[in-house]
Amino acid sequence: MDFHNLSKKELVEELQRANRELWESRDMLQAIRTGEIDAVVVQRDGSEQIYVLDDANITYRKMIEEMNEGAVIFNPDGSVLYCNKAFAGMVKCTVEEIISKPIADFIDPEFIELFNNLSGSTLKDPVRKSIKLRPGSGEHIPAMISLHSIPTSTLEAFMMTVTDEREKLYIKKLNYQQAALEKLTIKLKKAKEEADEAVNLLKEKNFDYAILNKEYVAINNKLANANKELLTAKKKAEKSDHLKSAFIANMSHEIRTPLNSIMGYTKILANSAKDDKHKKHIEVISQSGKKLLHLIDSIVDLSRLEAEEMKIEKTVVFLNDLMDSIKAQFEPFAVNREGQPLEFRLLLPENIKDQPVIYADEFRLQQIISNLLSNAFKHTDKGYIEFGYKTEAGEDKLMFFVKDTGTGIDKKDREIIFNRFQHGSNSSKKIISGTGLGLAISKGLTALMGGEIWLESEKGSGSTFYFTIPLNRVEPESSLKPEKSSISATGIPRLAGKKLLLSEDDLFSREMMVYLLEKTGAGLFTATDGRETLRMFQQHGADLVLLDIRLPKLDGYQVLKEIRSIDPDTIVIAQTAYAMLDEVRKFKLAGFNDYLIKPVSDEELYGLLHKYLG
């Protein structure tokens, strides 16, 4: 029809007629969908064709209409001819809003090409594919489709069934999370067992220190409480894989706090004791405390190595100076059990003109050598002990060695000697002390530094332990030797006219620190919690603040922040029983001038006072 030649009235009438036909078509489609009519008469090119909707078709149509999967029929041009309620629900539209619309309007653009290729074609085989639907809300819904051709004598179209896969993906995600949770639970259980093993080991060691029974009862109570807290924390934090390290750190803190008092007062008693018998008893307490402290440090190191939380901190190392320092440290122990001297030698390479300056973790390097030397002294009663390092031209690593003429190691024990808590067999009558952690820690540290460790030994002929680290030489302009710190000053500083503020919540540690600080002649104020510390600082000020980290009400970091806001130049020294290197780095980042690790010795305390107050 040529609408250009129609009058305005005729156009209105034609528009009304078309609108009536549209509504009649929609009503008929709705009647077909609901089963109200059983046949449709279609006039085409002057002839009539009757499409009978028999009972089977009606039943099939109702099944499609009511099934949970979506169903869509569209022609090769993509126009939707039919959809059921399930599909309409998936794309968040009504059936009427979908009919006659392009199927592409409801498919994610990523998959449109599949439907564009259907124009003018017939599918030989059904297509099954994962796609995404695109509802009007913009949400992308994962779905699995099955696409079929449905050619008839009068009409060629495609039918697509659609299965919403969100529930399937959600179940898959839940199964993955469940598997991860089970793995985490096993890991936490293992961490608890190892932590319990460490606690039991400490309890056994307490029997060797009868003279410290009263203090150790308190320690055992704290360990029991810490263990209960661990069990509670385990239930609340099954997604955390740091529980073991947190427990060990807390255990270290709880033991170091009473050790601060024990070793501090032991030093005070030693300086005032006159009776030789009393001096001997005091020395037993001091040595036992040092052994316990070494045991705690070893357990913490081993725990961090096994949890892969140990970090290497590389600095410039003057290698020969380090070796000389280690030799000086061990020379007092160069005697056997009968008090007879042992030959103790340091061997440095003759082919090196200047001392090597390397980039490495000096603290951990010294720890490995010290562990190996301690092991050598324990097993050597005669002959000599020597240690040193070697380097070959063109090699990219340093090889260190510790050799002794001691008892040697059986061949069958060489496989287990680096395992924790393993000493190897001992055919002699000599009792070998120690926890069996030193070699295990040395092995872990060597691997962490990028090297390896091994031994050569024959029973009765001594042993030689070797280990390597990468040779990272420092450029000449970066290897200037640092000046020695002024903290080497000794003796009690004279601080008359200075004001000191001590913040410490542990009664015995506080009394011990007060005893040492009063000797300086400085004005001294004390506080037992964070809020009281701030109040004392605001009232009296201070030239130097000794600030405990774990305080009631406000912790040391919060107190430091407030002090800095009042007077940014005040010297603040952190006091803590947390001895891990991560905590030390945290002090520096927080803005502390320096730190003291408990147990605090009078030399360390007076050295810092000399350094900052003269």
Short mmCIF file of C-alpha atoms in Angstrom, two decimals, residues 108-413:
data_model
loop_
_atom_site.label_atom_id
_atom_site.label_comp_id
_atom_site.label_asym_id
_atom_site.label_seq_id
_atom_site.Cartn_x
_atom_site.Cartn_y
_atom_site.Cartn_z
CA ASP A 108 26.28 -11.96 25.92
CA PRO A 109 28.10 -10.23 23.02
CA GLU A 110 30.96 -12.72 23.32
CA PHE A 111 28.69 -15.49 21.97
CA ILE A 112 26.62 -13.55 19.38
CA GLU A 113 28.71 -14.89 16.47
CA LEU A 114 27.30 -18.39 17.08
CA PHE A 115 23.76 -17.15 16.41
CA ASN A 116 24.71 -14.87 13.51
CA ASN A 117 26.11 -17.88 11.64
CA LEU A 118 22.72 -19.66 11.81
CA SER A 119 21.06 -17.38 9.22
CA GLY A 120 20.01 -19.45 6.19
CA SER A 121 21.48 -22.69 7.55
CA THR A 122 20.22 -25.96 8.98
CA LEU A 123 22.05 -27.64 11.84
CA LYS A 124 22.95 -31.23 10.96
CA ASP A 125 23.69 -32.05 14.59
CA PRO A 126 22.58 -30.39 17.81
CA VAL A 127 24.99 -27.81 19.24
CA ARG A 128 25.76 -28.00 22.95
CA LYS A 129 27.77 -25.12 24.36
CA SER A 130 28.33 -23.03 27.49
CA ILE A 131 27.38 -19.39 26.97
CA LYS A 132 26.31 -16.40 29.04
CA LEU A 133 22.87 -14.80 29.02
CA ARG A 134 22.50 -11.06 29.29
CA PRO A 135 19.39 -9.99 31.24
CA GLY A 136 18.15 -6.45 31.10
CA SER A 137 19.79 -5.80 34.49
CA GLY A 138 23.24 -6.21 32.90
CA GLU A 139 24.08 -9.30 34.99
CA HIS A 140 25.83 -12.10 33.09
CA ILE A 141 24.35 -15.53 33.78
CA PRO A 142 26.34 -18.68 32.89
CA ALA A 143 24.18 -21.21 31.06
CA MET A 144 24.43 -24.44 29.06
CA ILE A 145 22.43 -24.45 25.79
CA SER A 146 21.33 -27.21 23.44
CA LEU A 147 20.49 -25.85 19.97
CA HIS A 148 18.45 -27.85 17.41
CA SER A 149 16.99 -27.22 13.94
CA ILE A 150 13.23 -27.78 13.76
CA PRO A 151 12.39 -27.65 10.02
CA THR A 152 8.75 -28.23 9.01
CA SER A 153 6.93 -28.15 5.74
CA THR A 154 6.02 -24.51 6.19
CA LEU A 155 8.54 -23.09 8.63
CA GLU A 156 12.24 -23.45 9.40
CA ALA A 157 13.35 -22.42 12.86
CA PHE A 158 15.73 -23.24 15.72
CA MET A 159 14.86 -24.41 19.20
CA MET A 160 17.23 -23.75 22.08
CA THR A 161 16.93 -25.25 25.56
CA VAL A 162 18.76 -23.35 28.30
CA THR A 163 20.01 -24.65 31.69
CA ASP A 164 21.01 -22.11 34.34
CA GLU A 165 24.48 -23.19 35.59
CA ARG A 166 24.79 -20.77 38.49
CA GLU A 167 23.77 -23.37 41.03
CA LYS A 168 26.18 -25.91 39.51
CA LEU A 169 29.06 -23.41 39.65
CA TYR A 170 28.11 -22.43 43.20
CA ILE A 171 28.20 -26.10 44.29
CA LYS A 172 31.59 -26.53 42.58
CA LYS A 173 32.88 -23.46 44.43
CA LEU A 174 31.56 -24.83 47.73
CA ASN A 175 33.30 -28.16 47.11
CA TYR A 176 36.59 -26.35 46.40
CA GLN A 177 36.25 -24.28 49.56
CA GLN A 178 35.44 -27.40 51.57
CA ALA A 179 38.58 -29.13 50.28
CA ALA A 180 40.69 -26.06 51.11
CA LEU A 181 39.16 -25.92 54.59
CA GLU A 182 39.99 -29.58 55.21
CA LYS A 183 43.62 -29.01 54.17
CA LEU A 184 43.83 -25.98 56.47
CA THR A 185 42.38 -27.97 59.37
CA ILE A 186 45.03 -30.68 58.90
CA LYS A 187 47.76 -28.04 58.81
CA LEU A 188 46.48 -26.39 61.99
CA LYS A 189 46.28 -29.77 63.72
CA LYS A 190 49.88 -30.47 62.81
CA ALA A 191 50.90 -27.02 64.08
CA LYS A 192 49.18 -27.68 67.40
CA GLU A 193 50.89 -31.08 67.78
CA GLU A 194 54.30 -29.55 67.15
CA ALA A 195 53.57 -26.68 69.52
CA ASP A 196 52.43 -29.17 72.19
CA GLU A 197 55.65 -31.11 71.63
CA ALA A 198 57.67 -27.94 72.24
CA VAL A 199 55.68 -27.19 75.41
CA ASN A 200 56.26 -30.71 76.72
CA LEU A 201 59.98 -30.37 76.03
CA LEU A 202 60.13 -27.17 78.07
CA LYS A 203 58.26 -28.82 80.93
CA GLU A 204 60.80 -31.66 81.00
CA LYS A 205 63.70 -29.20 81.11
CA ASN A 206 62.20 -27.53 84.19
CA PHE A 207 63.17 -30.55 86.29
CA ASP A 208 66.85 -29.69 85.73
CA TYR A 209 66.38 -26.30 87.40
CA ALA A 210 65.09 -27.17 90.86
CA ILE A 211 66.48 -23.96 92.37
CA LEU A 212 64.16 -21.98 90.07
CA ASN A 213 61.10 -24.05 90.93
CA LYS A 214 58.98 -21.19 92.22
CA GLU A 215 59.55 -19.07 89.12
CA TYR A 216 59.02 -22.02 86.80
CA VAL A 217 55.67 -22.85 88.40
CA ALA A 218 54.52 -19.42 87.31
CA ILE A 219 55.98 -20.04 83.85
CA ASN A 220 54.18 -23.39 83.56
CA ASN A 221 50.90 -21.77 84.53
CA LYS A 222 51.39 -19.17 81.84
CA LEU A 223 52.23 -21.88 79.33
CA ALA A 224 49.09 -23.78 80.29
CA ASN A 225 47.02 -20.62 79.83
CA ALA A 226 48.74 -19.94 76.53
CA ASN A 227 47.91 -23.47 75.42
CA LYS A 228 44.24 -22.98 76.30
CA GLU A 229 44.27 -19.72 74.39
CA LEU A 230 45.80 -21.59 71.46
CA LEU A 231 42.97 -24.14 71.43
CA THR A 232 40.38 -21.36 71.54
CA ALA A 233 42.15 -19.39 68.84
CA LYS A 234 42.35 -22.50 66.64
CA LYS A 235 38.56 -22.83 66.59
CA LYS A 236 38.11 -19.15 65.77
CA ALA A 237 40.85 -18.92 63.13
CA GLU A 238 40.73 -22.08 60.99
CA LYS A 239 41.50 -19.96 57.94
CA SER A 240 44.80 -18.71 59.40
CA ASP A 241 48.03 -20.65 58.71
CA HIS A 242 50.10 -18.51 61.10
CA LEU A 243 48.71 -19.93 64.35
CA LYS A 244 51.82 -21.93 65.21
CA SER A 245 54.17 -18.98 64.79
CA ALA A 246 51.87 -16.73 66.82
CA PHE A 247 51.84 -19.24 69.66
CA ILE A 248 55.62 -19.68 69.66
CA ALA A 249 56.14 -15.90 69.65
CA ASN A 250 53.74 -15.50 72.57
CA MET A 251 55.40 -18.36 74.45
CA SER A 252 58.78 -16.73 73.91
CA HIS A 253 57.41 -13.44 75.26
CA GLU A 254 55.85 -15.06 78.33
CA ILE A 255 59.10 -16.86 79.24
CA ARG A 256 61.41 -13.92 78.51
CA THR A 257 59.42 -11.63 80.84
CA PRO A 258 60.13 -13.60 84.05
CA LEU A 259 63.65 -14.36 82.76
CA ASN A 260 64.22 -10.61 82.68
CA SER A 261 63.76 -10.55 86.46
CA ILE A 262 65.57 -13.85 87.08
CA MET A 263 68.72 -12.94 85.17
CA GLY A 264 68.66 -9.30 86.26
CA TYR A 265 68.46 -10.08 89.96
CA THR A 266 70.98 -12.90 89.50
CA LYS A 267 73.49 -10.31 88.19
CA ILE A 268 72.71 -8.03 91.11
CA LEU A 269 73.20 -10.86 93.60
CA ALA A 270 76.45 -11.88 91.92
CA ASN A 271 77.86 -8.37 92.35
CA SER A 272 77.00 -8.31 96.05
CA ALA A 273 77.71 -11.93 97.05
CA LYS A 274 80.84 -12.50 99.16
CA ASP A 275 80.50 -16.14 100.12
CA ASP A 276 82.07 -18.49 97.54
CA LYS A 277 79.29 -21.04 98.00
CA HIS A 278 76.65 -18.41 97.31
CA LYS A 279 78.56 -17.19 94.27
CA LYS A 280 78.61 -20.74 92.91
CA HIS A 281 74.85 -21.09 93.39
CA ILE A 282 74.25 -17.76 91.69
CA GLU A 283 76.42 -18.80 88.76
CA VAL A 284 74.31 -21.98 88.40
CA ILE A 285 71.17 -19.82 88.19
CA SER A 286 72.80 -17.52 85.63
CA GLN A 287 74.03 -20.36 83.40
CA SER A 288 70.69 -22.18 83.62
CA GLY A 289 68.88 -19.00 82.61
CA LYS A 290 71.17 -18.57 79.62
CA LYS A 291 70.56 -22.18 78.56
CA LEU A 292 66.81 -21.69 78.81
CA LEU A 293 67.04 -18.47 76.79
CA HIS A 294 69.09 -20.25 74.10
CA LEU A 295 66.51 -23.06 74.00
CA ILE A 296 63.66 -20.56 73.53
CA ASP A 297 65.50 -18.81 70.69
CA SER A 298 66.19 -22.17 69.02
CA ILE A 299 62.54 -23.23 69.19
CA VAL A 300 61.41 -19.89 67.75
CA ASP A 301 63.95 -20.11 64.91
CA LEU A 302 62.98 -23.70 64.06
CA SER A 303 59.29 -22.83 64.11
CA ARG A 304 59.77 -19.88 61.76
CA LEU A 305 61.91 -21.99 59.41
CA GLU A 306 59.30 -24.75 59.23
CA ALA A 307 56.51 -22.19 58.68
CA GLU A 308 58.64 -20.52 55.97
CA GLU A 309 58.37 -17.20 57.81
CA MET A 310 62.11 -16.67 58.39
CA LYS A 311 63.48 -13.77 56.35
CA ILE A 312 67.06 -13.10 55.30
CA GLU A 313 68.29 -9.54 55.98
CA LYS A 314 71.39 -8.88 53.86
CA THR A 315 73.94 -6.25 54.85
CA VAL A 316 77.58 -5.45 54.11
CA VAL A 317 79.74 -8.03 55.91
CA PHE A 318 83.50 -7.70 56.51
CA LEU A 319 84.16 -11.42 56.48
CA ASN A 320 87.52 -11.63 58.25
CA ASP A 321 86.34 -9.30 61.00
CA LEU A 322 83.32 -11.54 61.53
CA MET A 323 85.51 -14.65 61.75
CA ASP A 324 87.85 -12.94 64.26
CA SER A 325 84.85 -11.96 66.38
CA ILE A 326 83.54 -15.54 66.42
CA LYS A 327 86.97 -16.87 67.42
CA ALA A 328 87.16 -14.41 70.31
CA GLN A 329 83.68 -15.45 71.42
CA PHE A 330 84.58 -19.17 71.60
CA GLU A 331 88.16 -18.97 72.91
CA PRO A 332 87.04 -19.17 76.58
CA PHE A 333 85.44 -22.56 75.79
CA ALA A 334 88.62 -24.08 74.28
CA VAL A 335 89.05 -26.55 77.13
CA ASN A 336 87.91 -30.15 77.55
CA ARG A 337 85.83 -31.59 80.38
CA GLU A 338 88.93 -32.04 82.54
CA GLY A 339 89.89 -28.40 82.10
CA GLN A 340 92.77 -29.17 79.74
CA PRO A 341 93.22 -26.68 76.87
CA LEU A 342 92.21 -27.56 73.31
CA GLU A 343 93.96 -26.07 70.31
CA PHE A 344 91.52 -23.67 68.63
CA ARG A 345 92.48 -22.30 65.20
CA LEU A 346 91.05 -19.92 62.62
CA LEU A 347 92.21 -20.62 59.05
CA LEU A 348 91.78 -17.87 56.45
CA PRO A 349 92.59 -18.28 52.73
CA GLU A 350 96.16 -17.38 51.81
CA ASN A 351 95.21 -16.57 48.22
CA ILE A 352 93.12 -13.54 49.27
CA LYS A 353 95.09 -10.31 49.55
CA ASP A 354 92.39 -8.08 51.02
CA GLN A 355 89.62 -9.21 53.32
CA PRO A 356 86.44 -10.09 51.37
CA VAL A 357 83.52 -7.71 51.76
CA ILE A 358 80.30 -9.53 50.90
CA TYR A 359 76.58 -8.93 50.90
CA ALA A 360 74.90 -11.47 53.22
CA ASP A 361 72.89 -11.90 56.42
CA GLU A 362 75.66 -11.45 59.00
CA PHE A 363 73.52 -12.50 61.97
CA ARG A 364 72.41 -15.80 60.37
CA LEU A 365 75.90 -16.52 59.02
CA GLN A 366 77.33 -16.11 62.51
CA GLN A 367 74.52 -18.29 63.92
CA ILE A 368 75.38 -21.20 61.60
CA ILE A 369 79.12 -21.07 62.38
CA SER A 370 78.42 -20.75 66.12
CA ASN A 371 76.09 -23.79 66.07
CA LEU A 372 78.73 -25.88 64.31
CA LEU A 373 81.47 -24.75 66.73
CA SER A 374 79.26 -25.49 69.76
CA ASN A 375 78.68 -28.96 68.37
CA ALA A 376 82.42 -29.48 67.84
CA PHE A 377 83.33 -28.41 71.39
CA LYS A 378 80.71 -30.78 72.86
CA HIS A 379 82.22 -33.79 71.09
CA THR A 380 85.96 -33.02 71.37
CA ASP A 381 88.06 -33.91 74.44
CA LYS A 382 91.52 -33.82 72.87
CA GLY A 383 93.30 -32.57 69.80
CA TYR A 384 92.11 -29.43 68.08
CA ILE A 385 89.19 -27.54 66.57
CA GLU A 386 89.62 -25.31 63.55
CA PHE A 387 87.28 -23.32 61.36
CA GLY A 388 87.49 -20.94 58.42
CA TYR A 389 86.40 -20.52 54.80
CA LYS A 390 87.67 -21.18 51.29
CA THR A 391 87.12 -19.62 47.90
CA GLU A 392 88.22 -20.78 44.49
CA ALA A 393 88.94 -18.59 41.45
CA GLY A 394 85.89 -18.34 39.24
CA GLU A 395 83.58 -19.81 41.89
CA ASP A 396 80.37 -17.95 42.75
CA LYS A 397 80.12 -19.29 46.29
CA LEU A 398 81.99 -19.32 49.62
CA MET A 399 82.63 -22.59 51.44
CA PHE A 400 82.92 -22.53 55.25
CA PHE A 401 84.18 -25.41 57.38
CA VAL A 402 84.39 -26.49 61.04
CA LYS A 403 86.74 -29.39 61.77
CA ASP A 404 87.31 -31.27 65.05
CA THR A 405 89.22 -34.31 66.30
CA GLY A 406 86.35 -35.53 68.44
CA THR A 407 84.33 -38.72 68.61
CA GLY A 408 83.17 -38.69 64.99
CA ILE A 409 79.80 -39.83 63.64
CA ASP A 410 78.69 -43.32 62.59
CA LYS A 411 77.82 -43.72 58.91
CA LYS A 412 74.27 -44.77 59.77
CA ASP A 413 73.75 -41.52 61.73
#
